[in-house]
Coordinates of C-alpha atoms and ligand atoms in Angstrom, one line a residue:
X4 CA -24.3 38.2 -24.2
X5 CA -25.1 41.3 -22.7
X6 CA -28.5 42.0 -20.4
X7 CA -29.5 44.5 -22.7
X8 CA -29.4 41.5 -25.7
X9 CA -30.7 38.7 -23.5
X10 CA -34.0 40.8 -22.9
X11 CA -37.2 41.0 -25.0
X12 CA -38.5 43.7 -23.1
X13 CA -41.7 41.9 -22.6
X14 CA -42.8 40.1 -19.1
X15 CA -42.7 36.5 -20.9
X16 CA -38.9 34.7 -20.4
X17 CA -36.5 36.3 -23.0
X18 CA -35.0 34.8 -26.1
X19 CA -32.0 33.6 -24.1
X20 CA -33.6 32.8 -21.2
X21 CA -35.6 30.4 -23.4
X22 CA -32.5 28.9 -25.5
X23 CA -30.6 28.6 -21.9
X24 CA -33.3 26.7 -20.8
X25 CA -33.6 24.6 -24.1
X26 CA -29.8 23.7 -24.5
X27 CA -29.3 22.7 -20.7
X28 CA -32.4 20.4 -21.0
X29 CA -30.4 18.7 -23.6
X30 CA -27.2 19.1 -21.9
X31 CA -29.0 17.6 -18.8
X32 CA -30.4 14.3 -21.1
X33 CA -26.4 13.9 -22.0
X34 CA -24.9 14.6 -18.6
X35 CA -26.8 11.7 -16.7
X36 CA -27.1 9.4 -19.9
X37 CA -24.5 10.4 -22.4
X38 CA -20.8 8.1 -23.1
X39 CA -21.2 6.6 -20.0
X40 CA -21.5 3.2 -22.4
X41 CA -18.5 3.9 -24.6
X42 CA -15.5 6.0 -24.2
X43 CA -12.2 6.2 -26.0
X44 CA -8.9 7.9 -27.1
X45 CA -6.1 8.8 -29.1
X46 CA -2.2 8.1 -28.3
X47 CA -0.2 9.7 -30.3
X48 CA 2.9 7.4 -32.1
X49 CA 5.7 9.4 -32.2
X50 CA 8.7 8.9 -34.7
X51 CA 12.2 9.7 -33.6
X52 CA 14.6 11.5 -36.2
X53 CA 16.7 8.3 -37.7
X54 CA 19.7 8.2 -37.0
X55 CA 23.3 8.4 -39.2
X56 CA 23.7 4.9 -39.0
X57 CA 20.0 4.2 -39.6
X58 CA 20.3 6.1 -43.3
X59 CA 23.9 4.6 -43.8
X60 CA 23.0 0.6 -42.7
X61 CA 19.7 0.0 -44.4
X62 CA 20.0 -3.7 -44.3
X63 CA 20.9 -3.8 -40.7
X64 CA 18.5 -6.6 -39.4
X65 CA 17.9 -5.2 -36.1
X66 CA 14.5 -3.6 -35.7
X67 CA 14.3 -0.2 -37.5
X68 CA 14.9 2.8 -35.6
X69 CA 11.6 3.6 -34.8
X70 CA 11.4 1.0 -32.4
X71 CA 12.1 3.4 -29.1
X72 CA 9.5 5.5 -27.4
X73 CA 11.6 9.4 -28.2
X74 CA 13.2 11.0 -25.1
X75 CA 12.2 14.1 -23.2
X76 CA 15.6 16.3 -23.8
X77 CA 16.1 18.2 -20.3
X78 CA 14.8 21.7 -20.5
X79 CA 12.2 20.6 -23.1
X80 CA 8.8 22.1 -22.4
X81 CA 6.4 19.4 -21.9
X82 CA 3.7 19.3 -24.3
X83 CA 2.3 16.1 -24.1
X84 CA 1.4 13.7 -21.1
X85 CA 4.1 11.1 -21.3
X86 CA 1.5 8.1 -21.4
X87 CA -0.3 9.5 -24.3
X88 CA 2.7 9.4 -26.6
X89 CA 4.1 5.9 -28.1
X90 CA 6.3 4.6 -29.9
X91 CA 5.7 2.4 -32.6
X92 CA 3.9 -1.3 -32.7
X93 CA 5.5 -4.2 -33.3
X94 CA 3.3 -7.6 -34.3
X95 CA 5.5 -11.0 -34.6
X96 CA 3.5 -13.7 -36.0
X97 CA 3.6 -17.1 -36.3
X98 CA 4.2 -18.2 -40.6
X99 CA 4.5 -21.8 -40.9
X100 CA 7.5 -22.7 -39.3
X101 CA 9.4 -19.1 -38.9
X102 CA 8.3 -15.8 -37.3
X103 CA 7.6 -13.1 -39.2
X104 CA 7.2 -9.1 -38.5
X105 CA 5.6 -5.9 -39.4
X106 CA 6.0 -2.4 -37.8
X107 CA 3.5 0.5 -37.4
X108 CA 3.2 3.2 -39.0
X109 CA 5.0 1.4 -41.9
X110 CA 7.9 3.7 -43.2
X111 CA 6.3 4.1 -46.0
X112 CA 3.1 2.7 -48.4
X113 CA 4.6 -0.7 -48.1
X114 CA 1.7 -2.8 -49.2
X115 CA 4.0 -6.3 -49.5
X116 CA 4.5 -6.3 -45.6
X117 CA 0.7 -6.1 -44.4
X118 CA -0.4 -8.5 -47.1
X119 CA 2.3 -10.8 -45.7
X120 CA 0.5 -10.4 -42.4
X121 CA -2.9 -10.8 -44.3
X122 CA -1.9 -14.2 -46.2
X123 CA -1.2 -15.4 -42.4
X124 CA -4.5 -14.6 -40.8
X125 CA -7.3 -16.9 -41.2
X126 CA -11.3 -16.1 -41.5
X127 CA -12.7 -14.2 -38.8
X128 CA -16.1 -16.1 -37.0
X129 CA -18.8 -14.6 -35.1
X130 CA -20.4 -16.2 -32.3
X131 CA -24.0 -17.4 -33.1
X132 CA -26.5 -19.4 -31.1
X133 CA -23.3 -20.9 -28.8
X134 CA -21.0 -21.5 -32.1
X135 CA -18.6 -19.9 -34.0
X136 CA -19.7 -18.8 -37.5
X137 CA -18.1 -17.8 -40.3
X138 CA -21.0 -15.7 -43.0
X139 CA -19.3 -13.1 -45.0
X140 CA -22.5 -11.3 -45.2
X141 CA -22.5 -10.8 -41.7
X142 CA -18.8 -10.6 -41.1
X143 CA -15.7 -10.1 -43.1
X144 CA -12.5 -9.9 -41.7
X145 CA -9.4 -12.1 -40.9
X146 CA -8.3 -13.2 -36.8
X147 CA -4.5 -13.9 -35.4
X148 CA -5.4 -15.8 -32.1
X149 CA -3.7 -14.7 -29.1
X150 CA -1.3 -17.7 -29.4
X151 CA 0.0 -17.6 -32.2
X152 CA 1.3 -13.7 -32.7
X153 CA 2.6 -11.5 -30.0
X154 CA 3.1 -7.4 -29.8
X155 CA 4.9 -4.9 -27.7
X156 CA 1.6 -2.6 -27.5
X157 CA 0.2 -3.0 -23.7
X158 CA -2.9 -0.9 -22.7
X159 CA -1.5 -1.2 -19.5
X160 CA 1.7 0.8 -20.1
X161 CA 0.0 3.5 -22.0
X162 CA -2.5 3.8 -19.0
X163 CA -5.4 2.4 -21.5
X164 CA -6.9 0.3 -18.8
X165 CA -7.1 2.6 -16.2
X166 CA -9.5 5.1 -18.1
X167 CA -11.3 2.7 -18.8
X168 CA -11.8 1.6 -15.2
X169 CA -12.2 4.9 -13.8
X170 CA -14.6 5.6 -17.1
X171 CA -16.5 2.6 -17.1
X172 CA -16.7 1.0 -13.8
X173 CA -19.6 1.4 -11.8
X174 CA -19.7 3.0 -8.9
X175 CA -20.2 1.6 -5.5
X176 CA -22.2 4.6 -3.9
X177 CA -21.3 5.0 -0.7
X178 CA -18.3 2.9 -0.5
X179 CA -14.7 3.3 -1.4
X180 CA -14.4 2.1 -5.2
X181 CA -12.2 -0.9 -5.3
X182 CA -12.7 -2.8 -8.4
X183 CA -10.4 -3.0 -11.3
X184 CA -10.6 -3.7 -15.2
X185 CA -8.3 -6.9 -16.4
X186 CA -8.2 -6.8 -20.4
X187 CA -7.2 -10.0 -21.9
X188 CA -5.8 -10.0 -25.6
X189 CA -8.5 -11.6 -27.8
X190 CA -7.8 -11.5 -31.3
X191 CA -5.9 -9.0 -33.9
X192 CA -8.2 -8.7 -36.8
X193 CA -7.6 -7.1 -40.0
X194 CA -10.7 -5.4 -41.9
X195 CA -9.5 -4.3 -45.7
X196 CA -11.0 -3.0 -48.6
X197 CA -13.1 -3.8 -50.4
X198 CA -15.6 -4.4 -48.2
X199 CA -14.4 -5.8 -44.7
X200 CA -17.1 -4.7 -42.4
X201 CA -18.6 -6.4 -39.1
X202 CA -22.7 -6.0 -39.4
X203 CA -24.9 -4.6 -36.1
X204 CA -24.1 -7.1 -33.1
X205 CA -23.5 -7.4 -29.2
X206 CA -20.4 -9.3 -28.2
X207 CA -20.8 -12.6 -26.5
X208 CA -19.6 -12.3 -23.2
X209 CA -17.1 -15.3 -21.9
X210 CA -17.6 -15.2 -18.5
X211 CA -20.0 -13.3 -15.9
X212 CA -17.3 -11.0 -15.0
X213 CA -17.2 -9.5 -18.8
X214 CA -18.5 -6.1 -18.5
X215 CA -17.0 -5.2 -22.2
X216 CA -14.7 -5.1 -24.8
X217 CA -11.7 -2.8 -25.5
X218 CA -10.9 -2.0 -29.6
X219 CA -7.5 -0.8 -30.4
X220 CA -6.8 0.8 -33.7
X221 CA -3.1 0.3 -34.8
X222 CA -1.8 3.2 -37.2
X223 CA -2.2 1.6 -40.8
X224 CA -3.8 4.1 -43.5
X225 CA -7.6 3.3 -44.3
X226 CA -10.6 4.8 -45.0
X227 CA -13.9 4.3 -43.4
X228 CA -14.3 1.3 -41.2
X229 CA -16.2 3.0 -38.1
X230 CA -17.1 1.7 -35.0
X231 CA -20.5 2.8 -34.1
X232 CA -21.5 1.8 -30.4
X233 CA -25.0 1.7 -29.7
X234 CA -26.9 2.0 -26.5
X235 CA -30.5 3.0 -26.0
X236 CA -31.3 5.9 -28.3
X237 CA -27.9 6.9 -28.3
X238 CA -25.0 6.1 -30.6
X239 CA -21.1 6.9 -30.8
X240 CA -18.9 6.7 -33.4
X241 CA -15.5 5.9 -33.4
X242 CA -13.6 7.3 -37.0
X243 CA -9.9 5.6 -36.9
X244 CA -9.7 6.4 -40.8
X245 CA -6.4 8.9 -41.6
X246 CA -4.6 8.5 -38.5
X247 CA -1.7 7.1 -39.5
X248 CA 0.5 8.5 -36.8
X249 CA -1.7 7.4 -33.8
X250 CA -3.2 4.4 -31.9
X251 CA -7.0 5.0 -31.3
X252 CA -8.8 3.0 -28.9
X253 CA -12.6 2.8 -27.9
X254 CA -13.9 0.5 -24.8
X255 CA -18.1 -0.3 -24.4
X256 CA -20.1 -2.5 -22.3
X257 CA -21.0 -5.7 -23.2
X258 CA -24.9 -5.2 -23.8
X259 CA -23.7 -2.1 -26.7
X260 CA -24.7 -3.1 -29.8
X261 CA -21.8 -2.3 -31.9
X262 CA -20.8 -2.4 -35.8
X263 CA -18.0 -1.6 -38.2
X264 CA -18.4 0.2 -41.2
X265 CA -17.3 -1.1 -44.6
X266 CA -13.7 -0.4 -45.1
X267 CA -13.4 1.7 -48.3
X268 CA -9.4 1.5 -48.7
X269 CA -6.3 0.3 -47.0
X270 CA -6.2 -2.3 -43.7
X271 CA -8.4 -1.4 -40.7
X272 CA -6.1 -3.7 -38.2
X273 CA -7.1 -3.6 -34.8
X274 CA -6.7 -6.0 -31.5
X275 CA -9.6 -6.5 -29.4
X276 CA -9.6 -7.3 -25.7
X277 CA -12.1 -8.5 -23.2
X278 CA -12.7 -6.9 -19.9
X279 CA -12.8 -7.8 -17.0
X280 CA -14.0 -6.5 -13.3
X281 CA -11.2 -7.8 -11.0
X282 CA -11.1 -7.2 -7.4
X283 CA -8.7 -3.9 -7.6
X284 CA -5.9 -2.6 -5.5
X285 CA -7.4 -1.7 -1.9
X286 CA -9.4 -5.4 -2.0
X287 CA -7.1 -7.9 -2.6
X288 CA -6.8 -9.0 1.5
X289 CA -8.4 -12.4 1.9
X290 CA -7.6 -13.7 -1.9
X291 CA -4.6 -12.5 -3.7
X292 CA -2.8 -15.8 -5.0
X293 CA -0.4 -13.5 -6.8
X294 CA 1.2 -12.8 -3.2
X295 CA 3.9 -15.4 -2.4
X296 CA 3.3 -15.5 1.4
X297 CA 5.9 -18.3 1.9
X298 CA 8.8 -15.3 1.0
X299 CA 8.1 -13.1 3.6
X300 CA 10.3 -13.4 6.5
X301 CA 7.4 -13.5 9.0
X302 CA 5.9 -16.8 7.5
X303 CA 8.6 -18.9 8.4
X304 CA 8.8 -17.2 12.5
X305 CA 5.0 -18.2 12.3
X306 CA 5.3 -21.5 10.8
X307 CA 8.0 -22.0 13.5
X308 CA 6.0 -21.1 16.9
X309 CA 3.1 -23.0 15.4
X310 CA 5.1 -26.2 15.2
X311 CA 6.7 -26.1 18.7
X312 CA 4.8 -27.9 21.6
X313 CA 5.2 -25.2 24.2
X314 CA 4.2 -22.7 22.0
X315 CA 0.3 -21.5 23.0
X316 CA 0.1 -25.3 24.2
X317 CA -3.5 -25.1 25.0
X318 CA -4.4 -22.5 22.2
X319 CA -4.8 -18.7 22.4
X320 CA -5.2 -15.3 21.1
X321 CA -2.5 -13.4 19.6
X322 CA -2.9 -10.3 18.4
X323 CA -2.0 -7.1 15.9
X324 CA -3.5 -4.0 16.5
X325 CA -3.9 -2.7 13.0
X326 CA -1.4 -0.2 11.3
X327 CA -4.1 1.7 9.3
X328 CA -7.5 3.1 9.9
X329 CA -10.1 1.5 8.6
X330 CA -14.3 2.4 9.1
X331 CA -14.7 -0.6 11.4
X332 CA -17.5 1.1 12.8
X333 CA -19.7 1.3 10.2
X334 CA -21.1 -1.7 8.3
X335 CA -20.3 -0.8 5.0
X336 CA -16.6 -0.2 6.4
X337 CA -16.5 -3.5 7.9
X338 CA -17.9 -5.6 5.4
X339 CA -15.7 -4.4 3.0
X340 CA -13.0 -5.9 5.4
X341 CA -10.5 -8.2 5.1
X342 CA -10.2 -7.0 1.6
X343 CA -9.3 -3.6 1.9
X344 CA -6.9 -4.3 4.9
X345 CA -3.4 -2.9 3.6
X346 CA 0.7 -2.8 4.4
X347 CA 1.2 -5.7 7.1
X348 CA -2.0 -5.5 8.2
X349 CA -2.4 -7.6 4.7
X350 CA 0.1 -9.4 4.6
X351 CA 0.3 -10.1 8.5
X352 CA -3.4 -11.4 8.2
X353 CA -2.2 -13.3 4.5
X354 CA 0.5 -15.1 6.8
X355 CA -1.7 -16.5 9.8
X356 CA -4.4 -17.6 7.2
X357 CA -2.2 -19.5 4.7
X358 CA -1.1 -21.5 8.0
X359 CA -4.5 -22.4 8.9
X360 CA -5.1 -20.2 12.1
X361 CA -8.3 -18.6 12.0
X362 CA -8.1 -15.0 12.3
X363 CA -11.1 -12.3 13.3
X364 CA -10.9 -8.8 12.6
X365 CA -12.2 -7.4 15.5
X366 CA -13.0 -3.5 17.6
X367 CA -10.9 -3.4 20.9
X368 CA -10.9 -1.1 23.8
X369 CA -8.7 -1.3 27.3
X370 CA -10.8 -1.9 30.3
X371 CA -11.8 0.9 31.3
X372 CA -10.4 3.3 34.0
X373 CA -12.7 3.2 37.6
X374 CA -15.4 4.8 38.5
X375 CA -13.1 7.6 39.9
X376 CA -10.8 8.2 37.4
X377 CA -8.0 6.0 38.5
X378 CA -6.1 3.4 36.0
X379 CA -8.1 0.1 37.4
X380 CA -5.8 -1.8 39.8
X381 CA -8.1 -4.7 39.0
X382 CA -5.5 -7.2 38.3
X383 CA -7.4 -9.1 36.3
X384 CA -7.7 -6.8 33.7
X385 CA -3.8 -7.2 32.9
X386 CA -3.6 -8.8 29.6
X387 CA -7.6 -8.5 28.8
X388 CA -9.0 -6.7 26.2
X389 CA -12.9 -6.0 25.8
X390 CA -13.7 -6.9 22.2
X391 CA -17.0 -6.7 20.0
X392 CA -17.9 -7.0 16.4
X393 CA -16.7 -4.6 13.8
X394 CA -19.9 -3.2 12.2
X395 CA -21.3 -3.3 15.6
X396 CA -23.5 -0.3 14.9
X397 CA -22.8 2.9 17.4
X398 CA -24.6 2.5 20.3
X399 CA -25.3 6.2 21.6
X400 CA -27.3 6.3 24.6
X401 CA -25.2 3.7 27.1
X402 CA -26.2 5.0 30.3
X403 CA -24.4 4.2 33.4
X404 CA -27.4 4.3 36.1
X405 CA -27.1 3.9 39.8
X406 CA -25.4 1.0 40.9
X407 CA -23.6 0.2 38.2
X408 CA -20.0 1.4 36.6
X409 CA -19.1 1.8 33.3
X410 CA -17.9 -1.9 33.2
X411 CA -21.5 -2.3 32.9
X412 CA -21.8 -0.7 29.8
X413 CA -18.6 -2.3 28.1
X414 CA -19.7 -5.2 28.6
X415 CA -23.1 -4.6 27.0
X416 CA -21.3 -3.4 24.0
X417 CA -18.7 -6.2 23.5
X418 CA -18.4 -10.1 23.8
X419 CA -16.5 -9.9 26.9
X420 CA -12.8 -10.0 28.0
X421 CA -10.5 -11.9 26.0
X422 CA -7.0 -12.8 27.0
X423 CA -5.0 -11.6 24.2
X424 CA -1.4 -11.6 23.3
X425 CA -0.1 -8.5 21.7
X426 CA 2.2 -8.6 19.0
X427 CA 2.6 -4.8 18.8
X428 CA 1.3 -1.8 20.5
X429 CA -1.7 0.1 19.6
X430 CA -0.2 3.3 17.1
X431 CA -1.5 6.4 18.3
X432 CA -2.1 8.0 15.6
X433 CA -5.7 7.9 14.3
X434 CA -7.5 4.4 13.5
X435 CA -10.0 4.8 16.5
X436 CA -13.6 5.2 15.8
X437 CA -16.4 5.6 18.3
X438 CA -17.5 2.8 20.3
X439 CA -20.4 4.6 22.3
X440 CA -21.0 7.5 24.4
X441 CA -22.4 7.1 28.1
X442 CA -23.8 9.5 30.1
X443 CA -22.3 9.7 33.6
X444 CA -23.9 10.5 36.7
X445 CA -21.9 12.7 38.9
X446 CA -21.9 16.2 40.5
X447 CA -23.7 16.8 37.4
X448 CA -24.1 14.1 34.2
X449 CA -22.1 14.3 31.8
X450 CA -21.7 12.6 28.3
X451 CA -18.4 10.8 28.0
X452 CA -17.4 9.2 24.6
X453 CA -15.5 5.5 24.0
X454 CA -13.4 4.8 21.2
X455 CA -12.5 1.4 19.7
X456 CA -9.7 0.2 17.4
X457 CA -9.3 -2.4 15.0
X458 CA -7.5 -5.1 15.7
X459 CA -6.4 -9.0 14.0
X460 CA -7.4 -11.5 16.6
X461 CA -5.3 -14.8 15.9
X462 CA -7.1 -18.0 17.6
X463 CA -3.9 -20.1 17.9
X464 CA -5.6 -23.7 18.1
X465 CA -4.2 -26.3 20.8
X466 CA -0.8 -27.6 19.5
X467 CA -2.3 -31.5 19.1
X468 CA -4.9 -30.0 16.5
X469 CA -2.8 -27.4 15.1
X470 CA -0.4 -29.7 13.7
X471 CA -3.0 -30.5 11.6
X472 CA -4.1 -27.7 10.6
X473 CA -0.9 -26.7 9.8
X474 CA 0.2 -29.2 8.3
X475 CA -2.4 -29.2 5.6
X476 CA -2.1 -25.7 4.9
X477 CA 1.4 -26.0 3.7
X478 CA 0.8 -29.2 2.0
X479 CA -1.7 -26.7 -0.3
X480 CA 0.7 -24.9 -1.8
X481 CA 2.9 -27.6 -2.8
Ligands
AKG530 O1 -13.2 -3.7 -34.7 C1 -14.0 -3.2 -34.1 O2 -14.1 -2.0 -34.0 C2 -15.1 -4.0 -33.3 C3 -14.9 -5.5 -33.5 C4 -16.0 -6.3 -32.9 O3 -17.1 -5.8 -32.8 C5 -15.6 -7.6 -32.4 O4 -14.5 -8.1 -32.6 O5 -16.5 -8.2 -31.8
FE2_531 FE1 -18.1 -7.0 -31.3

């Protein structure tokens, strides 16, 4: 629109001034409100040209050739994102004593093979008042159990779970985002016409770390059969009907209140996952019983020097000064620690605590150089480090008054010397944060700033108590 348009020539706000102003009010109410309850998505199945053999050998008993997600040809332009493309879905499912299975998209209208899948399903209940109901005025639809079908479609794979993740998860402010979304299979359910519908409810969550529920739509021909997702005032709806060539999915928080529409024709058949918040990758340190620590070579070296007598006889420190940078400075960087350590620093820390040493994630700085700028010849510094607490907040205004050196001030700011054994040498590059700055009286004062690094401090325990300690550790994962 041009100024000349937008203007009403009068001093009062013009017409477009005042629709701006109207439609971003609304926009604003959806911007900070809006979808951030439900979201959802298409992939598209595609369905690779058959092949000669496929028209010639109609009887073969191999799945049908629609079974294989279509090659990119080289050269061909790119049109779609590879994880929003599919192939189609296979569902096996337990029939008395043999397996049957069904394909989607079907080839064609083949109404024999989803009743077959129907006849297997059994009545669908609701949870009420701590039990499972069945009330086909409240409900009516037919469940598989997880256990007794199986299917190639993975939200995983198609990258279903990690827009819903990045989509729903709350947000940490402040902190780096390291939660995840686990969706576990919950049912396959089949609404059909006449009438299969699910009335007004909110899903009963099965555990405290349910934060929704994720709805996939396999591509079978049917009309209505909405999911409308309710939350406050607002409401989304989910239309799956006439989409026979694509998987639709929609994911809400457990406190929607959600319904589905009557199904006016053909099979609504969906599968229905919980989900999960699960620590994610970045926060796994500290409690990640999918990590073997018994493979990795340095598990045995470690089990090894903790089970010989001359080794650290009288207990010790040993220590790894950390590969990565972390905010060990800050508190909500250290308090996010050990779980976001990462690379060896994970698995080094995994190793030491699976064999029952005690380890401390600590901030470390060299004694310092004298007064006078000289490396300290202070021979009892050799082998000591000054550590303190990670979190320990920065301390700004350390000032080094007469009489006293800057040893003064370290050891204000940390817990003293300890002797430490290094396993490896401190990398230089990055992973130092700022200790404290100290003002220095000279010629003329001047401000002088200390850094720290992060480091794992093993306490090695005596060798008569370690073998212990040991001892039971490794009996724990037998
Ligand atoms: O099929 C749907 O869209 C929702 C199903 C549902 O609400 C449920 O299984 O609890
Ligand atoms: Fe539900």
């Amino acid at each position: 629109m041009s100024d000349s348009e937008s203007h009403s020539g009068s001093d009062g706000p013009s017409i477009g001034d005042q629709t701006t102003a109207l439609i971003a009010n609304a926009l604003a109410d959806f911007v900070t409100t809006s979808s951030s309850f439900a979201c959802g998505g298409t992939l598209a199945v595609q369905l690779p040209e058959p092949t000669a053999k496929d028209q010639t050998n109609q009887d073969d008993a191999s799945p049908p050739h629609k079974r294989q997600k279509p090659q990119q040809q080289l050269g061909e332009e790119q049109t779609t994102n590879e994880e929003s493309v599919t192939g189609p879905i296979t569902i096996r499912w337990d029939s008395g004593d043999s397996t049957k299975r069904i394909t989607l998209p079907l080839d064609e209208q083949d109404d024999a093979a989803v009743a077959d899948l129907v006849a297997d399903t059994q009545p669908a209940t609701f949870g009420l008042e701590g039990k499972d109901v069945y009330d086909e005025s409240y409900r009516k639809a037919t469940k598989l159990d997880p256990n007794s079908f199986s299917t190639d479609f993975c939200p995983y794979e198609l990258g279903i779970v990690d827009v819903v993740a990045q989509a729903l998860l709350p947000n940490k402010t402040g902190q780096d985002n390291y939660q995840g979304v686990r969706a576990e299979l919950y049912k396959l359910n089949v609404y059909k016409a006449p009438s299969g519908f699910f009335k007004a409810h909110v899903d009963t969550p099965r555990s405290e770390k349910q934060i929704g529920s994720l709805v996939v739509c396999l591509p079978c021909d049917h009309e209505g059969g909405q999911l409308v997702v309710r939350h406050r005032a607002k409401s989304m709806k989910f239309d799956w009907s006439k989409a026979r060539d694509s998987i639709q999915w929609a994911a809400f928080y457990s406190d929607c209140e959600h319904e589905v529409l009557e199904v006016s024709s053909g099979h609504r058949i969906t599968l229905t996952y919980n989900l999960y918040v699960t620590r994610g990758v970045g926060d796994l340190a500290g409690d990640c019983p999918a990590l073997d620590v018994q493979t990795l070579p340095l598990y045995r070296e470690v089990k090894r020097a903790l089970a010989n007598p001359d080794f650290m006889a009288e207990g010790g420190y040993l220590g790894k000064h950390c590969s990565h940078a972390y905010a060990h400075g800050t508190w909500a960087g250290a308090s996010a620690l050990p779980a976001t350590l990462k690379g060896t620093d994970m698995t080094v820390y995994e190793v030491f605590r699976s064999l029952g040493v005690k380890v401390h994630i600590r901030r470390v700085l060299d004694p310092p150089e004298d007064d006078y700028g000289y490396d300290s010849d202070n021979s009892a510094d050799r082998g000591y480090t000054y550590v303190g607490k990670v979190g320990h907040p920065f301390c700004s205004s350390v000032e080094v008054g007469e009489g006293e050196t800057i040893r003064d001030a370290y050891n204000d700011w940390s817990d003293g010397l300890w002797k430490i054994t290094w396993l490896n040498w401190a990398s230089v590059n990055g992973g130092e944060d700022l200790a404290f700055a100290h003002v220095v009286h000279g010629n003329q004062a001047e401000i002088e700033f200390t850094y720290s690094r992060c480091a794992l401090i093993f306490d090695v325990a005596p060798y008569k108590n370690r073998l212990k300690v040991s001892a039971s550790a490794i009996g724990m994962r037998s």
